[in-house]
CSV table of C-alpha atoms in Angstrom, one decimal:
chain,number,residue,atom,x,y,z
B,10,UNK,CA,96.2,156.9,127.0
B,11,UNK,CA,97.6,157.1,123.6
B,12,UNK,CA,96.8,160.1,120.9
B,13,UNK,CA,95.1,157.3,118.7
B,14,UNK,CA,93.1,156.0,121.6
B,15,UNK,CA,91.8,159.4,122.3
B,16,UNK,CA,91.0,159.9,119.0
B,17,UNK,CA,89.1,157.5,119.4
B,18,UNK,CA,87.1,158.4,122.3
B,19,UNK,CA,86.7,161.6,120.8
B,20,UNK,CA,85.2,160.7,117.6
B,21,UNK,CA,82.9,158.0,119.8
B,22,UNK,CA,81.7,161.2,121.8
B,23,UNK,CA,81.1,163.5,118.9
B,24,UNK,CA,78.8,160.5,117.4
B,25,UNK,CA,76.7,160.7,120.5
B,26,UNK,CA,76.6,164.4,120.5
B,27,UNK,CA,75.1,164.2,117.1
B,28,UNK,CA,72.7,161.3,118.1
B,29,UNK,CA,70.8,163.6,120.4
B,30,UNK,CA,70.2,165.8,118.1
B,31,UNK,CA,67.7,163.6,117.5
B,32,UNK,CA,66.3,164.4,121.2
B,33,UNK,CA,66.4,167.8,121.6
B,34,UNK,CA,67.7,169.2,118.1
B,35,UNK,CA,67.8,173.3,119.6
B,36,UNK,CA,69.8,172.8,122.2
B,37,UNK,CA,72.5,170.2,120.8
B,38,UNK,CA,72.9,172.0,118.0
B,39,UNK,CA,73.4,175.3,119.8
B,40,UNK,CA,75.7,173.7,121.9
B,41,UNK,CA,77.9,171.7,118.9
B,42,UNK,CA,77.8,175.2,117.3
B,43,UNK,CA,79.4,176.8,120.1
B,44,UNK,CA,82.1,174.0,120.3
B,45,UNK,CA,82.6,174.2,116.6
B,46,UNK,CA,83.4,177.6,116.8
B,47,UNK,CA,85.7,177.4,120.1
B,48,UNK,CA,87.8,174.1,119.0
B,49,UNK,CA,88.1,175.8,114.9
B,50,UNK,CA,90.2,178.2,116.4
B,51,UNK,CA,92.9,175.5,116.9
B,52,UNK,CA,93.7,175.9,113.0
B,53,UNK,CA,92.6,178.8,112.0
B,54,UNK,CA,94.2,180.8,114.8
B,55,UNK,CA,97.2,178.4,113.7
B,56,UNK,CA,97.4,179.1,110.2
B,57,UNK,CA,96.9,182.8,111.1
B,58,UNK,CA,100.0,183.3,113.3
B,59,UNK,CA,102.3,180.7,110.7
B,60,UNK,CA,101.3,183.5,108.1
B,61,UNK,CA,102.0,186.2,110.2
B,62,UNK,CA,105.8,184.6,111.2
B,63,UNK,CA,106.7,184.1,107.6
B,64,UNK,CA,105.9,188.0,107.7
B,65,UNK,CA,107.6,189.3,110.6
B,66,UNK,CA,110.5,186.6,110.8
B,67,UNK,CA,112.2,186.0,114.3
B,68,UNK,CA,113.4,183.2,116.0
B,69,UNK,CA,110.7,182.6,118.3
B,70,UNK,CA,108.6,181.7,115.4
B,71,UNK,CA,110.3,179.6,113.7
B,72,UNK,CA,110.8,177.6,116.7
B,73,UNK,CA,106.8,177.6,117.6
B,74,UNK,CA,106.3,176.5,113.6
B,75,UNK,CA,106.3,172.4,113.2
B,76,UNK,CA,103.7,173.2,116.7
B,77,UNK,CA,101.6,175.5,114.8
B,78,UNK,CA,101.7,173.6,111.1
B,79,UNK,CA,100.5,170.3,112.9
B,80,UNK,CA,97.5,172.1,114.4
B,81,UNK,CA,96.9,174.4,111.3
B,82,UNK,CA,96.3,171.0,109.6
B,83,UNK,CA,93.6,169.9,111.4
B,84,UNK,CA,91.4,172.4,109.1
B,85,UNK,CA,89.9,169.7,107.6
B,86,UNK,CA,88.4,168.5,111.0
B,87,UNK,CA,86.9,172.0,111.9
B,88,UNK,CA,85.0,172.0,108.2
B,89,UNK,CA,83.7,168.4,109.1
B,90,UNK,CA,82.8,169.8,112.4
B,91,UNK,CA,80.7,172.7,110.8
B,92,UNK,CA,78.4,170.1,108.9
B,93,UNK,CA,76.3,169.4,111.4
B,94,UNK,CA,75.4,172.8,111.7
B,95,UNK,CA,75.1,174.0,108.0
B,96,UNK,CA,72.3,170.7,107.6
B,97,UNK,CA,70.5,172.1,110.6
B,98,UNK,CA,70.5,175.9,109.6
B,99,UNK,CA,66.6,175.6,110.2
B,100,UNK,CA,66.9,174.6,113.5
B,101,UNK,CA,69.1,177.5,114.6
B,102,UNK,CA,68.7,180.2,112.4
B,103,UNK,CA,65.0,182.3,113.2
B,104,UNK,CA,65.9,183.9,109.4
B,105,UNK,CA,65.4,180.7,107.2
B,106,UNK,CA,61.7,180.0,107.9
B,107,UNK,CA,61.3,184.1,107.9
B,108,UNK,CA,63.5,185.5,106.1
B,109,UNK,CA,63.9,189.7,107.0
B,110,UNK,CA,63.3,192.3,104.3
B,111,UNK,CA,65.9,194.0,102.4
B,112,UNK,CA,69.6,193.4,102.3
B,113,UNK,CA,69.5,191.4,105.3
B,114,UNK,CA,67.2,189.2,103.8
B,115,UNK,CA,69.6,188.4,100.7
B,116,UNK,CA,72.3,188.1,103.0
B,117,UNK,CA,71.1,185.5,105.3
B,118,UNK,CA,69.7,183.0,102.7
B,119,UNK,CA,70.8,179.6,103.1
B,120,UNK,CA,72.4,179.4,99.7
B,121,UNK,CA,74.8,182.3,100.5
B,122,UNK,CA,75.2,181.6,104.4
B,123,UNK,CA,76.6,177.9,103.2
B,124,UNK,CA,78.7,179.6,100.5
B,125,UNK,CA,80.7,182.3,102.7
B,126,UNK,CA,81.4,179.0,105.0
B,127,UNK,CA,82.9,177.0,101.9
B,128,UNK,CA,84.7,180.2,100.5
B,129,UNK,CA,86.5,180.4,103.6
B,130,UNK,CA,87.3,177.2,104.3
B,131,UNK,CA,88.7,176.4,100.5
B,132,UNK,CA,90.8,180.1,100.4
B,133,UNK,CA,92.2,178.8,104.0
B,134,UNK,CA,92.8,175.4,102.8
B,135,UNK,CA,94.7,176.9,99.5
B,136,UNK,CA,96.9,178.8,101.6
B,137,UNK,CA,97.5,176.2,104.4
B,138,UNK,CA,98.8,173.8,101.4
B,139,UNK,CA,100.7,176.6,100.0
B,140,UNK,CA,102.8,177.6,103.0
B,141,UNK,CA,103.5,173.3,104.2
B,142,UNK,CA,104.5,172.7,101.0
B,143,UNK,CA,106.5,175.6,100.2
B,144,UNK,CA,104.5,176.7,96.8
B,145,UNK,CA,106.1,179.8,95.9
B,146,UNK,CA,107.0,182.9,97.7
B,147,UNK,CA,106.1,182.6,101.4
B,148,UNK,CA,105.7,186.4,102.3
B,149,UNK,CA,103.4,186.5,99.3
B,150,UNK,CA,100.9,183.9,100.0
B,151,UNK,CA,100.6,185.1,103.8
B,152,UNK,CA,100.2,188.7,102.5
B,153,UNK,CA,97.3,187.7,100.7
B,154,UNK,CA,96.4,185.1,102.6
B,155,UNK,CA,95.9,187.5,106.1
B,156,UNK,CA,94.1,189.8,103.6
B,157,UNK,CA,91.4,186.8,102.7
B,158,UNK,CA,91.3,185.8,106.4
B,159,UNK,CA,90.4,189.1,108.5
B,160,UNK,CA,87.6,190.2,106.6
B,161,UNK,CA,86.4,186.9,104.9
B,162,UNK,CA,86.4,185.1,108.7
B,163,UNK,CA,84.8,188.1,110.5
B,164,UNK,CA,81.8,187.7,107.9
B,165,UNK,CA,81.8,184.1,108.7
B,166,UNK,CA,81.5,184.8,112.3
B,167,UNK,CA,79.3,186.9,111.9
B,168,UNK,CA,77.0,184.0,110.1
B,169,UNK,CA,77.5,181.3,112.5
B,170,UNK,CA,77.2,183.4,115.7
B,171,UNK,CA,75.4,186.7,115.0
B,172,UNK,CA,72.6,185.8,112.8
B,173,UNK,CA,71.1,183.2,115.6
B,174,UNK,CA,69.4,187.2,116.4
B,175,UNK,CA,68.9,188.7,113.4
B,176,UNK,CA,68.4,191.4,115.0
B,177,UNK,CA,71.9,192.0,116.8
B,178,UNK,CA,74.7,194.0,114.6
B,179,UNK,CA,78.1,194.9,115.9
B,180,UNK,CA,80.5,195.8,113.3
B,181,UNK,CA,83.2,194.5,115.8
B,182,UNK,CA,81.8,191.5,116.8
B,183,UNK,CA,83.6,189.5,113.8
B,184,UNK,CA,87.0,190.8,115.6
B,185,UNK,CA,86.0,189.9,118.9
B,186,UNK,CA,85.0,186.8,117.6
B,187,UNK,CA,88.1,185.8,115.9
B,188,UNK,CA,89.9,186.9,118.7
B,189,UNK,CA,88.9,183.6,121.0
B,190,UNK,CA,89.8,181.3,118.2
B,191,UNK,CA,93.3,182.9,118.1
B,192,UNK,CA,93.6,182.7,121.9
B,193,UNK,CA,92.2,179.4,122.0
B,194,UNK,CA,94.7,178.4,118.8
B,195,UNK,CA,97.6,180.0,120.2
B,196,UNK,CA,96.8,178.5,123.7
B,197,UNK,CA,96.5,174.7,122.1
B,198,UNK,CA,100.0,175.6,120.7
B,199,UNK,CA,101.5,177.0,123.9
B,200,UNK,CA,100.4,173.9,125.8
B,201,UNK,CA,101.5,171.0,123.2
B,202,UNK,CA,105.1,173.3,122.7
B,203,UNK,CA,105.9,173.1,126.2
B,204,UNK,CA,105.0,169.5,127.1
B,205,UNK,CA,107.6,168.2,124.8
B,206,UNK,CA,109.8,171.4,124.7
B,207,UNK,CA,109.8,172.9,128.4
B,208,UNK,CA,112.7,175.0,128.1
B,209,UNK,CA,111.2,176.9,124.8
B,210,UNK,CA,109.5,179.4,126.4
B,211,UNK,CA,110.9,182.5,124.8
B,212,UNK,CA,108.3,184.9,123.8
B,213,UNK,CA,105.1,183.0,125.0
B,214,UNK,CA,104.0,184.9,127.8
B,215,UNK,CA,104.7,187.6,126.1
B,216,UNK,CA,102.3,186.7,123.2
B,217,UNK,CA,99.5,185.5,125.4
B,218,UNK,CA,99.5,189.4,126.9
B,219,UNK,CA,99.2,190.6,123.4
B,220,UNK,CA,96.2,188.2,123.0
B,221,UNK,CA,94.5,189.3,126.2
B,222,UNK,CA,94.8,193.1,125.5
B,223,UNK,CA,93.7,192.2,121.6
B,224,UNK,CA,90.1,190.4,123.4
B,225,UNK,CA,90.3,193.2,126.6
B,226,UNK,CA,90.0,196.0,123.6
B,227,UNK,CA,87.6,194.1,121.3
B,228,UNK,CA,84.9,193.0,123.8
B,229,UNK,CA,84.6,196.4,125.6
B,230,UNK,CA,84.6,198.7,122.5
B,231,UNK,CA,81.3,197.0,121.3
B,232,UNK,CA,79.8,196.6,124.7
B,233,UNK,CA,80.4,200.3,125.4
B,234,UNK,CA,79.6,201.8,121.8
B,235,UNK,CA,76.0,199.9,122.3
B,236,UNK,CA,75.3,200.7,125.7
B,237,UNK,CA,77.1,205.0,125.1
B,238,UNK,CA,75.2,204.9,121.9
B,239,UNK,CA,71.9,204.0,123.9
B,240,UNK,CA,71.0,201.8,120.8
B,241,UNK,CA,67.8,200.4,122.7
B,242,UNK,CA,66.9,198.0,119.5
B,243,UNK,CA,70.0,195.9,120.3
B,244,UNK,CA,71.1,196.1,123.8
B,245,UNK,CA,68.6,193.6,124.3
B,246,UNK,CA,71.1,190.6,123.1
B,247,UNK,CA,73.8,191.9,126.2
B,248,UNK,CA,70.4,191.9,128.4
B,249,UNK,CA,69.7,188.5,127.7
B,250,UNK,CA,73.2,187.1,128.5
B,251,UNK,CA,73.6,188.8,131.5
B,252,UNK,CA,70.6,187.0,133.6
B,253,UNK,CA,69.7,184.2,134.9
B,254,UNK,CA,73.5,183.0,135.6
B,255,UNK,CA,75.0,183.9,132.6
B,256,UNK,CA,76.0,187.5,133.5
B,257,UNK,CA,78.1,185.2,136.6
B,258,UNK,CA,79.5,183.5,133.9
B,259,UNK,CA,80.6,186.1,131.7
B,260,UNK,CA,82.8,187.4,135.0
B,261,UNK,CA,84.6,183.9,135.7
B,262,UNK,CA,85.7,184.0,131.9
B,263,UNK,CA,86.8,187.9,132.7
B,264,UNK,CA,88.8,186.8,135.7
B,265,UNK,CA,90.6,184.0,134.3
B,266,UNK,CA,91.7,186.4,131.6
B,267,UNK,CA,92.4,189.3,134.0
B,268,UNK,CA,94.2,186.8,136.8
B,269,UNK,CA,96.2,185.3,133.5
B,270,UNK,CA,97.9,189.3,132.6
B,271,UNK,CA,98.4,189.8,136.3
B,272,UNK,CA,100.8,186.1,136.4
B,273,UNK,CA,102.1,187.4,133.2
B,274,UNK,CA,103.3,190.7,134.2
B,275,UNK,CA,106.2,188.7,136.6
B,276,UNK,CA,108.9,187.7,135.0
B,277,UNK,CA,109.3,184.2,137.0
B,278,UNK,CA,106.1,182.9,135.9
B,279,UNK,CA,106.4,184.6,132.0
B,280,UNK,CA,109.5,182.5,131.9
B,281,UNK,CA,108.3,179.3,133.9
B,282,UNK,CA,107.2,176.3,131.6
B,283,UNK,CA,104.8,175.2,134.0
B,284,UNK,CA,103.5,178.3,134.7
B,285,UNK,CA,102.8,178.7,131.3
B,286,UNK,CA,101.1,175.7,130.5
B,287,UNK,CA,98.8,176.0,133.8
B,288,UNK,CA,97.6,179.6,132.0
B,289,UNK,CA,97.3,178.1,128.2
B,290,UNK,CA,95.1,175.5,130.2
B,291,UNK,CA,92.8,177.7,132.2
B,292,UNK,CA,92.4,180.6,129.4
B,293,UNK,CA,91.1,177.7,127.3
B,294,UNK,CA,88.6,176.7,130.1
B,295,UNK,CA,87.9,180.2,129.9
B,296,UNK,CA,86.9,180.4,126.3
B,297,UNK,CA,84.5,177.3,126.8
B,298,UNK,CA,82.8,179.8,128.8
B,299,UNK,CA,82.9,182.6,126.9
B,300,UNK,CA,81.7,180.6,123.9
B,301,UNK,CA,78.3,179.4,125.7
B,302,UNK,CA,78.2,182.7,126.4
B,303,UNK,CA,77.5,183.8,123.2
B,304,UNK,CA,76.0,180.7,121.6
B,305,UNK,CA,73.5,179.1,124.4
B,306,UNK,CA,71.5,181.9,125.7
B,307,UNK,CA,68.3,182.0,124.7
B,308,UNK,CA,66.3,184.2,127.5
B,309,UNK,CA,65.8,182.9,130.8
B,310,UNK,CA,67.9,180.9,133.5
B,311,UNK,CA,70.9,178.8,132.6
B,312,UNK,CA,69.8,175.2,131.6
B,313,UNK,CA,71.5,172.4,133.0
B,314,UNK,CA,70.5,170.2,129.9
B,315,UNK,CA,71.4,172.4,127.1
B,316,UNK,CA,74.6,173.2,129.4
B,317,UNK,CA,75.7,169.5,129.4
B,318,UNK,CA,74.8,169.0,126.0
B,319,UNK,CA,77.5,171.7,125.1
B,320,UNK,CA,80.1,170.3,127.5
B,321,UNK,CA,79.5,166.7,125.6
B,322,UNK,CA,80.5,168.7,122.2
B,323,UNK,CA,83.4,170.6,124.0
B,324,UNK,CA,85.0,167.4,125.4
B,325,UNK,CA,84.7,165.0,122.3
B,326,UNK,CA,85.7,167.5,119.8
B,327,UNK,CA,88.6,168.9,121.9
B,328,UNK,CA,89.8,165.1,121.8
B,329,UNK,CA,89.7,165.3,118.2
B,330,UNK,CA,91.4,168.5,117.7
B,331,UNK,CA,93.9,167.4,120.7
B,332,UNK,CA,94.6,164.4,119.5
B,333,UNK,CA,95.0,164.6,116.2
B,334,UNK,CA,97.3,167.6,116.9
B,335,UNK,CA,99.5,165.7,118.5
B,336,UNK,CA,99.7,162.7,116.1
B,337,UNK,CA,100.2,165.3,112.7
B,338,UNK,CA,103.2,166.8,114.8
B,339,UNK,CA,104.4,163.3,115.7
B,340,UNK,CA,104.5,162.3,111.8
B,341,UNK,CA,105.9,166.5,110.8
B,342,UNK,CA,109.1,165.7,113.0
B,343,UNK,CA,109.7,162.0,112.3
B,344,UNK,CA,109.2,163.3,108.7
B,345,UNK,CA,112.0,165.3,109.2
B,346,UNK,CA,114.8,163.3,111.0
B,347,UNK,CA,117.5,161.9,109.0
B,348,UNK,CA,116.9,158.1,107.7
């Protein structure tokens, strides 16, 4: 099946997900939240390694870049994908009907919750056209471009994710956060790169172990500074997603990741195209787990019908993100061959 055609399917799917809203408007939001988040990390994980190669030079980057520009500019798809859930902020979000005292109170408002989203999106946009068009010092804008995107996505993350329990904080849960949308950007990259380029596989593996320790670090700091710190008014949130099947859950994701460094470690496989493209593909199946993970719990036993509901979202957005990936790289290199 051509890109177009799954484009196609993809966009036919995300209309359905969105129609049953309608039906059961917690759990189909929850779940096109939670796919929102996992397939935006196709661009923005993008765009933040292209800023971070114009930085740091070499040639394994510049050979990864046409791969990585075509799925950084698929931005505008993951703001179009957030819709959905800034319109139904009082369906998800316990803090707009009560809103908590003090600070926290002004900070989850609608007004400035919708704000932060548009802030980022626009700065990430600015720079995204900046860089692909070659507006000026390259080093500069990803300088103060990676600035803007650490601390200005982290807050973001924390909005979309964090605040469905106001009453959750983790100082490190934006990085933890972010790091899934760069694995699951990075891994979209890896996969597309080697399909039409098998033998460029300098550097990859090596990457992907980077991005495994970076999520290895970031997920156990916070679970073991809540838990050492005996902070009884928020351990509740790691309570709740570790029953009732979601604990089991949590482990798959942890063994794909741990059975992904293990490959890695060899030589063979870190060097193998198809090797490499069987771990990009099971590391992303592993972050559509650890994205319901955070997102769909809501106390209790897993539910087959908010799980599907999530799984519809997963699929027709990842067609759209996949798909259109593929066509903007098709149009970046025919762009560039000689007439």
């Amino acid at each position: 099946m051509t890109a177009r055609r799954l484009l196609v399917a993809g966009l036919a799917l995300a209309a359905i997900a969105l129609l049953l809203i309608a039906v059961a408007p917690a759990d189909a939001l929850r779940g096109w939240l939670a796919a929102a988040f996992l397939w935006s990390g196709v661009p923005i994980g993008a765009l933040g390694f292209i800023m971070m190669i114009h930085l740091t030079g070499g040639r394994w980057g510049h050979a990864t870049l046409p791969t990585l520009e075509a799925a950084a500019l698929t931005l505008p798809i993951a703001a179009a994908a957030l819709l959905p859930v800034l319109a139904g902020m009082s369906v998800l979000y316990p803090w707009v009907s009560a809103a908590p005292e003090g600070f926290k109170g002004s900070w989850l408002a609608p007004l400035p919750f919708v704000l932060r989203t548009v802030i980022l999106f626009a700065g990430l946009g600015l720079a995204l056209w900046a860089l692909v068009t070659r507006r000026g010092s390259t080093a500069a804008i990803s300088s103060v471009g990676l600035i803007f995107l650490a601390p200005m996505m982290s807050m973001v993350l924390v909005d979309w994710l964090l605040s469905l329990d106001p009453e959750f904080h983790s100082s490190g849960f934006g990085l933890y956060a972010m790091s899934i949308q760069f694995t699951v950007g990075w891994m979209a990259v890896m996969w597309l790169l080697l399909r039409r380029q098998p033998e460029r596989t300098a550097a990859l593996g090596a990457l992907a172990i980077t991005l495994i320790l970076t999520w290895l670090y970031l997920a156990f700091t916070s679970y073991f500074i809540i838990w050492s710190g005996d902070l009884g008014n928020v351990v509740g949130w790691y309570k709740v997603r570790g029953q009732g099947g979601w604990g089991i859950a949590y482990a798959i994701a942890a063994i794909i990741e741990a059975a992904a460094f293990v490959i890695l470690l060899f030589t063979r496989p870190r060097n193998a195209a198809r090797w490499l493209s069987g771990i990009a593909v099971a590391m992303i199946a592993g972050k559509v787990i650890e994205a319901a993970w955070l997102v769909l719990p809501q106390g209790g036993p897993v539910r087959l019908g908010a799980v599907a509901l999530y799984l519809l979202a997963v699929v027709a957005l990842g067609l759209v993100f996949g798909s259109a990936h593929c066509l903007l790289l098709d149009r970046r290199v025919a762009a560039r061959r000689p007439a």
